[in-house]
mmCIF file of C-alpha atoms in Angstrom:
data_model
loop_
_atom_site.group_PDB
_atom_site.id
_atom_site.type_symbol
_atom_site.label_atom_id
_atom_site.label_comp_id
_atom_site.label_asym_id
_atom_site.label_seq_id
_atom_site.Cartn_x
_atom_site.Cartn_y
_atom_site.Cartn_z
ATOM 1 C CA MET A 1497 32.050 12.721 -22.134
ATOM 2 C CA PRO A 1498 28.570 13.786 -23.280
ATOM 3 C CA HIS A 1499 27.318 17.139 -22.167
ATOM 4 C CA GLY A 1500 23.888 18.726 -21.898
ATOM 5 C CA LYS A 1501 20.850 18.203 -19.873
ATOM 6 C CA PHE A 1502 20.240 14.749 -21.372
ATOM 7 C CA ALA A 1503 23.641 13.438 -20.451
ATOM 8 C CA ARG A 1504 23.592 10.354 -18.212
ATOM 9 C CA PRO A 1505 25.270 10.650 -14.825
ATOM 10 C CA MET A 1506 28.551 8.747 -14.893
ATOM 11 C CA SER A 1507 30.641 7.288 -12.131
ATOM 12 C CA LEU A 1508 34.409 7.110 -12.031
ATOM 13 C CA ASN A 1509 34.594 3.751 -13.757
ATOM 14 C CA GLY A 1510 32.279 4.813 -16.579
ATOM 15 C CA MET A 1511 29.239 2.873 -15.424
ATOM 16 C CA VAL A 1512 25.797 4.398 -15.123
ATOM 17 C CA ARG A 1513 25.114 5.442 -11.563
ATOM 18 C CA PRO A 1514 21.857 3.945 -10.191
ATOM 19 C CA CYS A 1515 19.108 6.330 -9.098
ATOM 20 C CA SER A 1516 18.804 6.871 -5.417
ATOM 21 C CA SER A 1517 15.835 9.194 -5.134
ATOM 22 C CA PRO A 1518 12.236 9.044 -6.363
ATOM 23 C CA ALA A 1519 12.647 12.396 -8.117
ATOM 24 C CA SER A 1520 15.738 11.363 -10.092
ATOM 25 C CA GLU A 1521 14.424 7.862 -10.888
ATOM 26 C CA GLY A 1522 12.843 7.865 -14.322
ATOM 27 C CA SER A 1523 13.869 11.472 -15.025
ATOM 28 C CA TRP A 1524 16.768 10.573 -17.356
ATOM 29 C CA LEU A 1525 15.984 6.943 -18.191
ATOM 30 C CA GLY A 1526 14.187 6.342 -21.505
ATOM 31 C CA THR A 1527 11.415 3.812 -22.003
ATOM 32 C CA GLU A 1528 13.754 1.109 -23.230
ATOM 33 C CA ASP A 1529 16.164 1.756 -20.399
ATOM 34 C CA LYS A 1530 13.333 1.538 -17.849
ATOM 35 C CA GLU A 1531 12.156 -1.811 -19.251
ATOM 36 C CA HIS A 1532 15.719 -3.114 -19.256
ATOM 37 C CA ALA A 1533 16.260 -1.900 -15.645
ATOM 38 C CA MET A 1534 13.024 -3.533 -14.519
ATOM 39 C CA SER A 1535 13.896 -6.832 -16.160
ATOM 40 C CA GLY A 1536 17.243 -6.759 -14.417
ATOM 41 C CA LEU A 1537 15.634 -6.088 -11.038
ATOM 42 C CA ASN A 1538 12.912 -8.738 -11.348
ATOM 43 C CA SER A 1539 15.029 -11.491 -9.906
ATOM 44 C CA ALA A 1540 16.365 -9.312 -7.081
ATOM 45 C CA ILE A 1541 13.038 -8.223 -5.604
ATOM 46 C CA ALA A 1542 11.984 -10.317 -2.616
ATOM 47 C CA SER A 1543 9.281 -8.111 -1.067
ATOM 48 C CA ILE A 1544 7.275 -5.115 -2.134
ATOM 49 C CA GLY A 1545 5.389 -2.541 -0.082
ATOM 50 C CA ILE A 1546 2.525 -0.739 -1.803
ATOM 51 C CA ASP A 1547 1.065 2.507 -0.539
ATOM 52 C CA ILE A 1548 -2.413 2.533 -2.012
ATOM 53 C CA GLY A 1549 -3.915 5.745 -3.313
ATOM 54 C CA LYS A 1550 -7.014 6.622 -5.256
ATOM 55 C CA ASN A 1551 -5.339 6.982 -8.633
ATOM 56 C CA SER A 1552 -1.667 6.327 -7.975
ATOM 57 C CA PHE A 1553 0.320 3.672 -6.119
ATOM 58 C CA HIS A 1554 3.780 4.130 -4.626
ATOM 59 C CA LEU A 1555 5.948 0.988 -4.545
ATOM 60 C CA VAL A 1556 9.167 0.150 -2.719
ATOM 61 C CA GLY A 1557 10.843 -3.156 -3.418
ATOM 62 C CA GLN A 1558 13.551 -4.762 -1.281
ATOM 63 C CA ASP A 1559 15.905 -7.632 -1.953
ATOM 64 C CA GLU A 1560 16.609 -10.491 0.433
ATOM 65 C CA ARG A 1561 19.085 -8.345 2.399
ATOM 66 C CA GLY A 1562 16.540 -5.550 2.857
ATOM 67 C CA ALA A 1563 18.191 -3.140 0.472
ATOM 68 C CA ILE A 1564 15.888 -0.998 -1.659
ATOM 69 C CA VAL A 1565 16.038 -2.048 -5.341
ATOM 70 C CA LEU A 1566 12.755 -0.555 -6.551
ATOM 71 C CA ARG A 1567 11.140 2.808 -5.858
ATOM 72 C CA GLN A 1568 8.465 3.873 -8.341
ATOM 73 C CA LYS A 1569 5.047 5.447 -8.701
ATOM 74 C CA TRP A 1570 2.526 3.645 -10.873
ATOM 75 C CA SER A 1571 -1.022 4.479 -11.903
ATOM 76 C CA ARG A 1572 -3.987 2.260 -11.173
ATOM 77 C CA GLY A 1573 -4.004 0.948 -14.723
ATOM 78 C CA GLN A 1574 -0.297 0.075 -14.630
ATOM 79 C CA ILE A 1575 0.052 -1.801 -11.387
ATOM 80 C CA GLU A 1576 -1.611 -5.066 -12.312
ATOM 81 C CA ALA A 1577 0.097 -5.309 -15.736
ATOM 82 C CA ARG A 1578 3.543 -4.532 -14.315
ATOM 83 C CA LEU A 1579 3.318 -6.855 -11.324
ATOM 84 C CA ALA A 1580 2.159 -9.652 -13.629
ATOM 85 C CA ASN A 1581 5.684 -9.655 -15.148
ATOM 86 C CA LEU A 1582 7.432 -10.036 -11.796
ATOM 87 C CA PRO A 1583 8.331 -13.402 -10.311
ATOM 88 C CA ARG A 1584 6.437 -14.509 -7.244
ATOM 89 C CA CYS A 1585 7.240 -12.262 -4.297
ATOM 90 C CA LEU A 1586 5.872 -11.089 -0.970
ATOM 91 C CA ILE A 1587 3.658 -8.013 -1.338
ATOM 92 C CA GLY A 1588 2.400 -6.040 1.641
ATOM 93 C CA MET A 1589 -0.411 -3.447 1.824
ATOM 94 C CA GLU A 1590 -2.381 -1.687 4.509
ATOM 95 C CA ALA A 1591 -5.929 -2.993 4.973
ATOM 96 C CA CYS A 1592 -7.833 0.020 3.614
ATOM 97 C CA THR A 1593 -10.375 0.824 0.955
ATOM 98 C CA GLY A 1594 -9.566 -1.100 -2.221
ATOM 99 C CA ALA A 1595 -6.921 -3.261 -0.596
ATOM 100 C CA HIS A 1596 -8.953 -6.473 -0.608
ATOM 101 C CA HIS A 1597 -9.747 -6.158 -4.325
ATOM 102 C CA LEU A 1598 -6.075 -5.541 -5.210
ATOM 103 C CA SER A 1599 -5.002 -8.389 -2.911
ATOM 104 C CA ARG A 1600 -7.244 -10.843 -4.719
ATOM 105 C CA LYS A 1601 -5.865 -9.662 -8.077
ATOM 106 C CA LEU A 1602 -2.293 -10.092 -6.960
ATOM 107 C CA GLN A 1603 -2.951 -13.489 -5.468
ATOM 108 C CA ALA A 1604 -4.436 -14.561 -8.767
ATOM 109 C CA LEU A 1605 -1.156 -13.547 -10.406
ATOM 110 C CA GLY A 1606 0.714 -15.872 -8.051
ATOM 111 C CA HIS A 1607 2.045 -13.314 -5.576
ATOM 112 C CA ASP A 1608 1.898 -13.702 -1.787
ATOM 113 C CA ALA A 1609 -0.205 -10.622 -1.086
ATOM 114 C CA ARG A 1610 -0.813 -9.811 2.592
ATOM 115 C CA LEU A 1611 -2.824 -7.075 4.328
ATOM 116 C CA MET A 1612 -1.905 -5.461 7.649
ATOM 117 C CA PRO A 1613 -3.650 -3.055 10.018
ATOM 118 C CA ALA A 1614 -2.323 0.471 9.480
ATOM 119 C CA LYS A 1615 -1.536 0.944 13.177
ATOM 120 C CA TYR A 1616 0.807 -2.059 13.106
ATOM 121 C CA VAL A 1617 2.725 -0.573 10.153
ATOM 122 C CA ARG A 1618 3.190 2.856 11.721
ATOM 123 C CA PRO A 1619 6.093 1.857 14.066
ATOM 124 C CA TYR A 1620 8.200 0.976 11.020
ATOM 125 C CA SER A 1621 8.004 4.477 9.547
ATOM 126 C CA LYS A 1622 11.236 6.454 9.812
ATOM 127 C CA GLY A 1623 9.631 9.881 9.988
ATOM 128 C CA GLN A 1624 9.315 12.653 7.386
ATOM 129 C CA LYS A 1625 6.089 11.147 6.115
ATOM 130 C CA ASN A 1626 5.541 10.815 2.400
ATOM 131 C CA ASP A 1627 4.099 8.127 0.182
ATOM 132 C CA PHE A 1628 7.450 6.464 -0.571
ATOM 133 C CA ARG A 1629 8.359 6.379 3.131
ATOM 134 C CA ASP A 1630 4.961 4.780 3.829
ATOM 135 C CA ALA A 1631 5.590 2.152 1.171
ATOM 136 C CA GLU A 1632 9.032 1.457 2.656
ATOM 137 C CA ALA A 1633 7.492 0.996 6.110
ATOM 138 C CA ILE A 1634 4.959 -1.435 4.629
ATOM 139 C CA ALA A 1635 7.738 -3.410 2.934
ATOM 140 C CA GLU A 1636 9.573 -3.613 6.245
ATOM 141 C CA ALA A 1637 6.492 -4.628 8.251
ATOM 142 C CA VAL A 1638 5.276 -7.358 5.945
ATOM 143 C CA GLN A 1639 8.523 -9.341 6.447
ATOM 144 C CA ARG A 1640 8.168 -9.517 10.270
ATOM 145 C CA PRO A 1641 7.374 -13.046 11.423
ATOM 146 C CA THR A 1642 5.283 -11.764 14.363
ATOM 147 C CA MET A 1643 3.174 -9.413 12.234
ATOM 148 C CA LYS A 1644 -0.604 -9.885 12.477
ATOM 149 C CA PHE A 1645 -2.271 -9.958 9.098
ATOM 150 C CA VAL A 1646 -5.818 -9.328 7.905
ATOM 151 C CA ALA A 1647 -7.424 -12.079 5.888
ATOM 152 C CA THR A 1648 -8.330 -11.057 2.363
ATOM 153 C CA LYS A 1649 -12.092 -10.791 2.019
ATOM 154 C CA THR A 1650 -13.958 -12.364 -0.886
ATOM 155 C CA ALA A 1651 -16.413 -10.394 -3.004
ATOM 156 C CA GLU A 1652 -19.281 -12.086 -1.182
ATOM 157 C CA GLN A 1653 -17.916 -11.010 2.197
ATOM 158 C CA LEU A 1654 -17.562 -7.416 0.999
ATOM 159 C CA ASP A 1655 -21.170 -7.455 -0.273
ATOM 160 C CA LEU A 1656 -22.388 -8.705 3.078
ATOM 161 C CA GLN A 1657 -20.237 -6.206 4.942
ATOM 162 C CA ALA A 1658 -21.675 -3.398 2.756
ATOM 163 C CA LEU A 1659 -25.208 -4.429 3.766
ATOM 164 C CA HIS A 1660 -24.268 -4.226 7.447
ATOM 165 C CA ARG A 1661 -22.600 -0.827 7.047
ATOM 166 C CA VAL A 1662 -25.627 0.610 5.287
ATOM 167 C CA ARG A 1663 -27.907 -0.807 7.972
ATOM 168 C CA GLU A 1664 -25.678 0.634 10.704
ATOM 169 C CA ARG A 1665 -25.830 4.069 9.073
ATOM 170 C CA LEU A 1666 -29.610 3.939 8.786
ATOM 171 C CA VAL A 1667 -30.003 2.846 12.399
ATOM 172 C CA GLY A 1668 -27.801 5.782 13.458
ATOM 173 C CA GLN A 1669 -29.902 8.187 11.409
ATOM 174 C CA ARG A 1670 -33.088 6.791 12.949
ATOM 175 C CA THR A 1671 -31.638 7.238 16.453
ATOM 176 C CA GLY A 1672 -30.771 10.838 15.604
ATOM 177 C CA ILE A 1673 -34.318 11.554 14.447
ATOM 178 C CA ILE A 1674 -35.821 9.967 17.568
ATOM 179 C CA ASN A 1675 -33.509 12.018 19.809
ATOM 180 C CA GLN A 1676 -34.424 15.195 17.936
ATOM 181 C CA ILE A 1677 -38.124 14.519 18.372
ATOM 182 C CA ARG A 1678 -37.622 13.917 22.091
ATOM 183 C CA ALA A 1679 -35.647 17.130 22.446
ATOM 184 C CA PHE A 1680 -38.305 19.202 20.681
ATOM 185 C CA LEU A 1681 -41.029 17.683 22.864
ATOM 186 C CA LEU A 1682 -39.020 18.211 26.044
ATOM 187 C CA GLU A 1683 -38.576 21.889 25.205
ATOM 188 C CA ARG A 1684 -42.397 22.084 25.324
ATOM 189 C CA GLY A 1685 -42.616 20.281 28.597
ATOM 190 C CA ILE A 1686 -43.596 16.880 27.161
ATOM 191 C CA ALA A 1687 -41.454 14.023 28.471
ATOM 192 C CA VAL A 1688 -41.735 10.519 27.024
ATOM 193 C CA ARG A 1689 -40.511 7.315 28.636
ATOM 194 C CA GLN A 1690 -37.189 6.114 27.337
ATOM 195 C CA GLY A 1691 -37.430 3.525 24.626
ATOM 196 C CA LEU A 1692 -38.290 3.499 20.931
ATOM 197 C CA ARG A 1693 -41.561 1.692 21.282
ATOM 198 C CA PHE A 1694 -42.855 4.095 23.930
ATOM 199 C CA LEU A 1695 -42.298 7.135 21.723
ATOM 200 C CA ARG A 1696 -43.831 5.369 18.736
ATOM 201 C CA ALA A 1697 -46.942 4.540 20.777
ATOM 202 C CA GLU A 1698 -47.371 7.988 22.299
ATOM 203 C CA LEU A 1699 -46.509 10.173 19.324
ATOM 204 C CA PRO A 1700 -49.979 10.094 17.692
ATOM 205 C CA THR A 1701 -51.545 11.189 20.976
ATOM 206 C CA ILE A 1702 -48.995 13.965 21.396
ATOM 207 C CA LEU A 1703 -49.576 15.284 17.907
ATOM 208 C CA ALA A 1704 -53.320 15.486 18.723
ATOM 209 C CA THR A 1705 -52.717 17.796 21.688
ATOM 210 C CA PRO A 1706 -54.227 21.338 21.673
ATOM 211 C CA SER A 1707 -52.320 24.015 19.811
ATOM 212 C CA ASP A 1708 -51.471 25.893 22.972
ATOM 213 C CA VAL A 1709 -48.954 23.143 23.858
ATOM 214 C CA LEU A 1710 -47.386 22.667 20.423
ATOM 215 C CA SER A 1711 -47.446 25.415 17.814
ATOM 216 C CA PRO A 1712 -48.616 24.599 14.295
ATOM 217 C CA ARG A 1713 -45.052 25.021 13.008
ATOM 218 C CA MET A 1714 -43.734 22.557 15.626
ATOM 219 C CA LEU A 1715 -46.507 20.091 14.832
ATOM 220 C CA ARG A 1716 -45.540 20.210 11.172
ATOM 221 C CA LEU A 1717 -41.857 19.686 11.948
ATOM 222 C CA ILE A 1718 -42.529 16.691 14.192
ATOM 223 C CA GLU A 1719 -44.879 15.154 11.639
ATOM 224 C CA ASP A 1720 -42.134 15.486 8.961
ATOM 225 C CA LEU A 1721 -39.611 13.867 11.357
ATOM 226 C CA ALA A 1722 -42.101 11.059 12.080
ATOM 227 C CA GLY A 1723 -42.380 10.523 8.302
ATOM 228 C CA ASP A 1724 -38.595 10.283 8.021
ATOM 229 C CA TRP A 1725 -38.684 7.798 10.900
ATOM 230 C CA ARG A 1726 -41.214 5.602 9.097
ATOM 231 C CA ARG A 1727 -39.193 5.619 5.860
ATOM 232 C CA LEU A 1728 -36.017 4.661 7.745
ATOM 233 C CA ASP A 1729 -37.909 1.827 9.468
ATOM 234 C CA GLU A 1730 -38.928 0.490 6.062
ATOM 235 C CA ARG A 1731 -35.386 0.629 4.704
ATOM 236 C CA ILE A 1732 -33.910 -0.969 7.829
ATOM 237 C CA GLU A 1733 -36.531 -3.719 7.724
ATOM 238 C CA GLY A 1734 -35.793 -4.387 4.057
ATOM 239 C CA ILE A 1735 -32.033 -4.676 4.610
ATOM 240 C CA SER A 1736 -32.529 -6.813 7.701
ATOM 241 C CA VAL A 1737 -34.764 -9.213 5.738
ATOM 242 C CA GLU A 1738 -32.109 -9.433 3.015
ATOM 243 C CA ILE A 1739 -29.353 -10.125 5.546
ATOM 244 C CA GLU A 1740 -31.445 -12.788 7.246
ATOM 245 C CA ALA A 1741 -32.159 -14.498 3.906
ATOM 246 C CA LEU A 1742 -28.418 -14.555 3.087
ATOM 247 C CA ALA A 1743 -27.633 -15.919 6.580
ATOM 248 C CA ARG A 1744 -30.173 -18.758 6.158
ATOM 249 C CA GLN A 1745 -28.443 -19.791 2.962
ATOM 250 C CA ASP A 1746 -24.946 -19.815 4.392
ATOM 251 C CA PRO A 1747 -23.876 -23.008 6.267
ATOM 252 C CA ALA A 1748 -21.379 -21.078 8.418
ATOM 253 C CA CYS A 1749 -24.082 -18.610 9.488
ATOM 254 C CA GLU A 1750 -26.463 -21.492 10.213
ATOM 255 C CA ARG A 1751 -23.878 -23.047 12.582
ATOM 256 C CA LEU A 1752 -23.242 -19.732 14.255
ATOM 257 C CA MET A 1753 -26.942 -19.254 14.945
ATOM 258 C CA THR A 1754 -26.889 -22.319 17.202
ATOM 259 C CA VAL A 1755 -24.802 -20.270 19.710
ATOM 260 C CA PRO A 1756 -27.020 -18.687 22.402
ATOM 261 C CA GLY A 1757 -27.812 -15.021 21.709
ATOM 262 C CA VAL A 1758 -26.487 -15.183 18.101
ATOM 263 C CA GLY A 1759 -28.989 -14.483 15.349
ATOM 264 C CA PRO A 1760 -28.757 -13.726 11.610
ATOM 265 C CA ILE A 1761 -27.370 -10.219 12.131
ATOM 266 C CA ILE A 1762 -24.449 -11.280 14.355
ATOM 267 C CA ALA A 1763 -23.760 -14.452 12.387
ATOM 268 C CA SER A 1764 -23.603 -12.677 9.015
ATOM 269 C CA ALA A 1765 -21.561 -9.798 10.461
ATOM 270 C CA MET A 1766 -19.017 -12.237 11.864
ATOM 271 C CA VAL A 1767 -18.709 -14.155 8.598
ATOM 272 C CA ALA A 1768 -18.332 -10.895 6.721
ATOM 273 C CA ALA A 1769 -15.594 -9.739 9.123
ATOM 274 C CA ILE A 1770 -13.410 -12.818 9.578
ATOM 275 C CA GLY A 1771 -14.602 -15.382 7.022
ATOM 276 C CA SER A 1772 -13.764 -18.850 8.362
ATOM 277 C CA GLY A 1773 -11.702 -17.477 11.261
ATOM 278 C CA ASP A 1774 -8.337 -18.700 9.958
ATOM 279 C CA ALA A 1775 -6.648 -15.451 10.912
ATOM 280 C CA PHE A 1776 -6.895 -16.397 14.608
ATOM 281 C CA SER A 1777 -5.179 -19.343 16.241
ATOM 282 C CA LYS A 1778 -7.592 -19.579 19.183
ATOM 283 C CA GLY A 1779 -10.752 -18.035 20.525
ATOM 284 C CA ARG A 1780 -8.800 -15.883 23.008
ATOM 285 C CA ASP A 1781 -7.136 -14.050 20.082
ATOM 286 C CA PHE A 1782 -10.560 -13.343 18.561
ATOM 287 C CA GLY A 1783 -11.870 -11.941 21.831
ATOM 288 C CA ALA A 1784 -8.768 -9.736 22.127
ATOM 289 C CA TRP A 1785 -9.218 -8.576 18.535
ATOM 290 C CA LEU A 1786 -12.766 -7.523 19.341
ATOM 291 C CA GLY A 1787 -11.537 -5.474 22.249
ATOM 292 C CA LEU A 1788 -13.430 -7.497 24.896
ATOM 293 C CA VAL A 1789 -10.430 -8.050 27.120
ATOM 294 C CA PRO A 1790 -8.969 -5.731 29.823
ATOM 295 C CA LYS A 1791 -6.461 -3.157 28.704
ATOM 296 C CA GLN A 1792 -3.064 -3.881 30.227
ATOM 297 C CA ILE A 1793 -0.883 -1.163 31.709
ATOM 298 C CA SER A 1794 1.678 -3.460 33.276
ATOM 299 C CA THR A 1795 5.309 -2.727 34.114
ATOM 300 C CA GLY A 1796 7.938 -3.829 36.563
ATOM 301 C CA ASP A 1797 6.271 -7.199 37.395
ATOM 302 C CA ARG A 1798 3.191 -5.249 38.439
ATOM 303 C CA THR A 1799 0.079 -6.166 36.480
ATOM 304 C CA VAL A 1800 -2.494 -3.385 36.142
ATOM 305 C CA LEU A 1801 -5.722 -4.090 34.262
ATOM 306 C CA GLY A 1802 -8.073 -1.323 33.189
ATOM 307 C CA GLY A 1803 -11.310 -1.272 31.218
ATOM 308 C CA ILE A 1804 -11.775 -3.213 28.022
ATOM 309 C CA SER A 1805 -9.386 -2.288 25.245
ATOM 310 C CA LYS A 1806 -12.150 -1.536 22.641
ATOM 311 C CA ARG A 1807 -9.882 -2.497 19.789
ATOM 312 C CA GLY A 1808 -10.800 -4.133 16.496
ATOM 313 C CA ASN A 1809 -14.267 -4.238 14.985
ATOM 314 C CA ARG A 1810 -16.458 -1.841 16.975
ATOM 315 C CA TYR A 1811 -19.676 -2.903 15.182
ATOM 316 C CA LEU A 1812 -19.160 -6.599 15.863
ATOM 317 C CA ARG A 1813 -18.157 -5.926 19.470
ATOM 318 C CA THR A 1814 -21.383 -3.963 20.023
ATOM 319 C CA LEU A 1815 -23.421 -6.830 18.606
ATOM 320 C CA PHE A 1816 -21.814 -9.382 20.948
ATOM 321 C CA VAL A 1817 -22.422 -7.161 23.967
ATOM 322 C CA GLN A 1818 -26.090 -6.925 22.922
ATOM 323 C CA ALA A 1819 -26.178 -10.718 22.576
ATOM 324 C CA ALA A 1820 -24.800 -11.068 26.105
ATOM 325 C CA TRP A 1821 -27.588 -8.855 27.475
ATOM 326 C CA VAL A 1822 -30.142 -10.960 25.602
ATOM 327 C CA VAL A 1823 -28.774 -14.103 27.236
ATOM 328 C CA LEU A 1824 -28.742 -12.496 30.699
ATOM 329 C CA VAL A 1825 -32.223 -10.916 30.485
ATOM 330 C CA LYS A 1826 -34.325 -12.980 28.096
ATOM 331 C CA LEU A 1827 -32.774 -16.405 28.516
ATOM 332 C CA GLY A 1828 -32.672 -16.336 32.298
ATOM 333 C CA LYS A 1829 -34.657 -19.584 32.626
ATOM 334 C CA LYS A 1830 -32.872 -21.325 29.744
ATOM 335 C CA TRP A 1831 -29.257 -21.082 30.897
ATOM 336 C CA GLU A 1832 -29.187 -24.760 31.720
ATOM 337 C CA ARG A 1833 -30.086 -25.658 28.157
ATOM 338 C CA TYR A 1834 -26.929 -23.977 26.880
ATOM 339 C CA GLY A 1835 -24.622 -25.079 29.687
ATOM 340 C CA LEU A 1836 -24.166 -21.498 30.967
ATOM 341 C CA ARG A 1837 -26.078 -21.683 34.262
ATOM 342 C CA SER A 1838 -23.198 -22.619 36.550
ATOM 343 C CA TRP A 1839 -20.790 -20.089 34.962
ATOM 344 C CA ILE A 1840 -23.295 -17.197 35.057
ATOM 345 C CA GLU A 1841 -24.459 -17.865 38.594
ATOM 346 C CA SER A 1842 -20.895 -18.027 39.922
ATOM 347 C CA ALA A 1843 -19.884 -14.893 38.003
ATOM 348 C CA LYS A 1844 -22.908 -12.945 39.259
ATOM 349 C CA LYS A 1845 -21.651 -13.306 42.824
ATOM 350 C CA ARG A 1846 -18.385 -11.463 42.164
ATOM 351 C CA LEU A 1847 -19.001 -9.191 39.157
ATOM 352 C CA HIS A 1848 -21.063 -6.071 38.592
ATOM 353 C CA HIS A 1849 -23.873 -6.740 36.101
ATOM 354 C CA ASN A 1850 -22.195 -4.520 33.457
ATOM 355 C CA VAL A 1851 -18.876 -6.330 33.892
ATOM 356 C CA LEU A 1852 -20.745 -9.645 33.765
ATOM 357 C CA ALA A 1853 -22.274 -8.657 30.399
ATOM 358 C CA ILE A 1854 -18.824 -7.900 28.938
ATOM 359 C CA ALA A 1855 -17.389 -11.145 30.311
ATOM 360 C CA LEU A 1856 -20.280 -13.108 28.825
ATOM 361 C CA ALA A 1857 -19.844 -11.297 25.496
ATOM 362 C CA ASN A 1858 -16.221 -12.385 25.475
ATOM 363 C CA LYS A 1859 -17.246 -15.943 26.248
ATOM 364 C CA LEU A 1860 -19.890 -15.973 23.490
ATOM 365 C CA ALA A 1861 -17.391 -14.543 21.003
ATOM 366 C CA ARG A 1862 -14.911 -17.292 21.767
ATOM 367 C CA ILE A 1863 -17.622 -19.943 21.452
ATOM 368 C CA ALA A 1864 -18.723 -18.452 18.133
ATOM 369 C CA TRP A 1865 -15.164 -18.489 16.817
ATOM 370 C CA ALA A 1866 -14.760 -22.152 17.753
ATOM 371 C CA VAL A 1867 -18.054 -23.001 16.006
ATOM 372 C CA LEU A 1868 -16.977 -21.114 12.868
ATOM 373 C CA TYR A 1869 -13.396 -22.344 12.770
ATOM 374 C CA LYS A 1870 -14.097 -26.017 13.517
ATOM 375 C CA GLY A 1871 -17.145 -26.252 11.272
ATOM 376 C CA ARG A 1872 -19.398 -27.748 13.930
ATOM 377 C CA ALA A 1873 -22.647 -26.556 15.429
ATOM 378 C CA PHE A 1874 -22.783 -25.499 19.076
ATOM 379 C CA GLU A 1875 -23.060 -28.493 21.399
ATOM 380 C CA CYS A 1876 -23.889 -28.137 25.084
ATOM 381 C CA VAL A 1877 -21.876 -30.473 27.291
ATOM 382 C CA LYS A 1878 -23.087 -30.355 30.895
ATOM 383 C CA ALA A 1879 -20.671 -30.842 33.754
ATOM 384 C CA ASP A 1880 -22.295 -34.024 34.971
ATOM 385 C CA GLU A 1881 -22.026 -35.607 31.511
ATOM 386 C CA ILE A 1882 -18.271 -35.225 31.360
ATOM 387 C CA ALA A 1883 -16.594 -38.508 32.082
ATOM 388 C CA PRO A 1884 -13.931 -38.438 34.840
ATOM 389 C CA ARG A 1885 -10.430 -38.448 33.486
ATOM 390 C CA PRO A 1886 -7.934 -41.077 34.734
ATOM 391 C CA ALA A 1887 -5.336 -39.787 37.103
#
């Protein structure tokens, strides 16, 4: 029997004992042995879970019985080349930064790559968190028939989503500057009516006030903040124009813009988020994904409904709530045109106006999903135009 630190571990029958831990795997196998072991395992791997990192990826592969047959750590440069040599298998990943790019690469290699929300993978973790345990949980979760998956985004969708995220950040920065200007003025006893346009209109007059109200230092600070506000306005306007131009060129966005309250911003954000809507089987699922449905706390045949769940895409949910307020406030005399008059008037009698806005946002979201999924523009069918059905 060979001795020394390079001796292979032997079992009683003289065969090489397989590695059972990430630390021991690859520690005594040479390069040729690793390649031979991988070629032998290729046919046994049925599913793979990948824990994505910045520079390294941890993989756990399982066979058809669920036994672990692969547990390795690969670099970013190795993963695509090594998975190209594997037969077609099911590969699961968490939907995080870089996951959509890797999913497209693996799909091009012929694998069935699927993305999952991280919170749906967490219940399959066995504790003692590390990267290999996370990959094992992903491999377990991706095989579940009831798992909800995230559609892989195209490069165009990611570009459009990036525009929306930059615009959202700039709008948040502009709001922060406006609030800071208001706070500084209020400390000096100057109150301005709520609303962006009111502050913009009154700011030149305020800056021209005598120096006994605002000190020269405070005047200089507010003028600098006003300059930052103007520059953010220009950047937001430029990105909004670019988004609108892209929306006008996209047939799916054009169809979405026929829905009441939906403009280029909401239409492009929805296409960037869900593509053609294939990830949802019905509009109710899309509304639930947006978090526009009541949160259930039900048990023992007792149904308890709370506020909205606020799950899913917060940015898109906010846009649909804003669209609902536009329909309620600015389209008050045009409800009949869109077939919403009877529904809104009956809902107004039993719902608070804030609850009505959320309910209408859910309704608009479901309509928008149907328009996107079915590939047809919004069509208003009035109640008196519906032919009576035979009994």
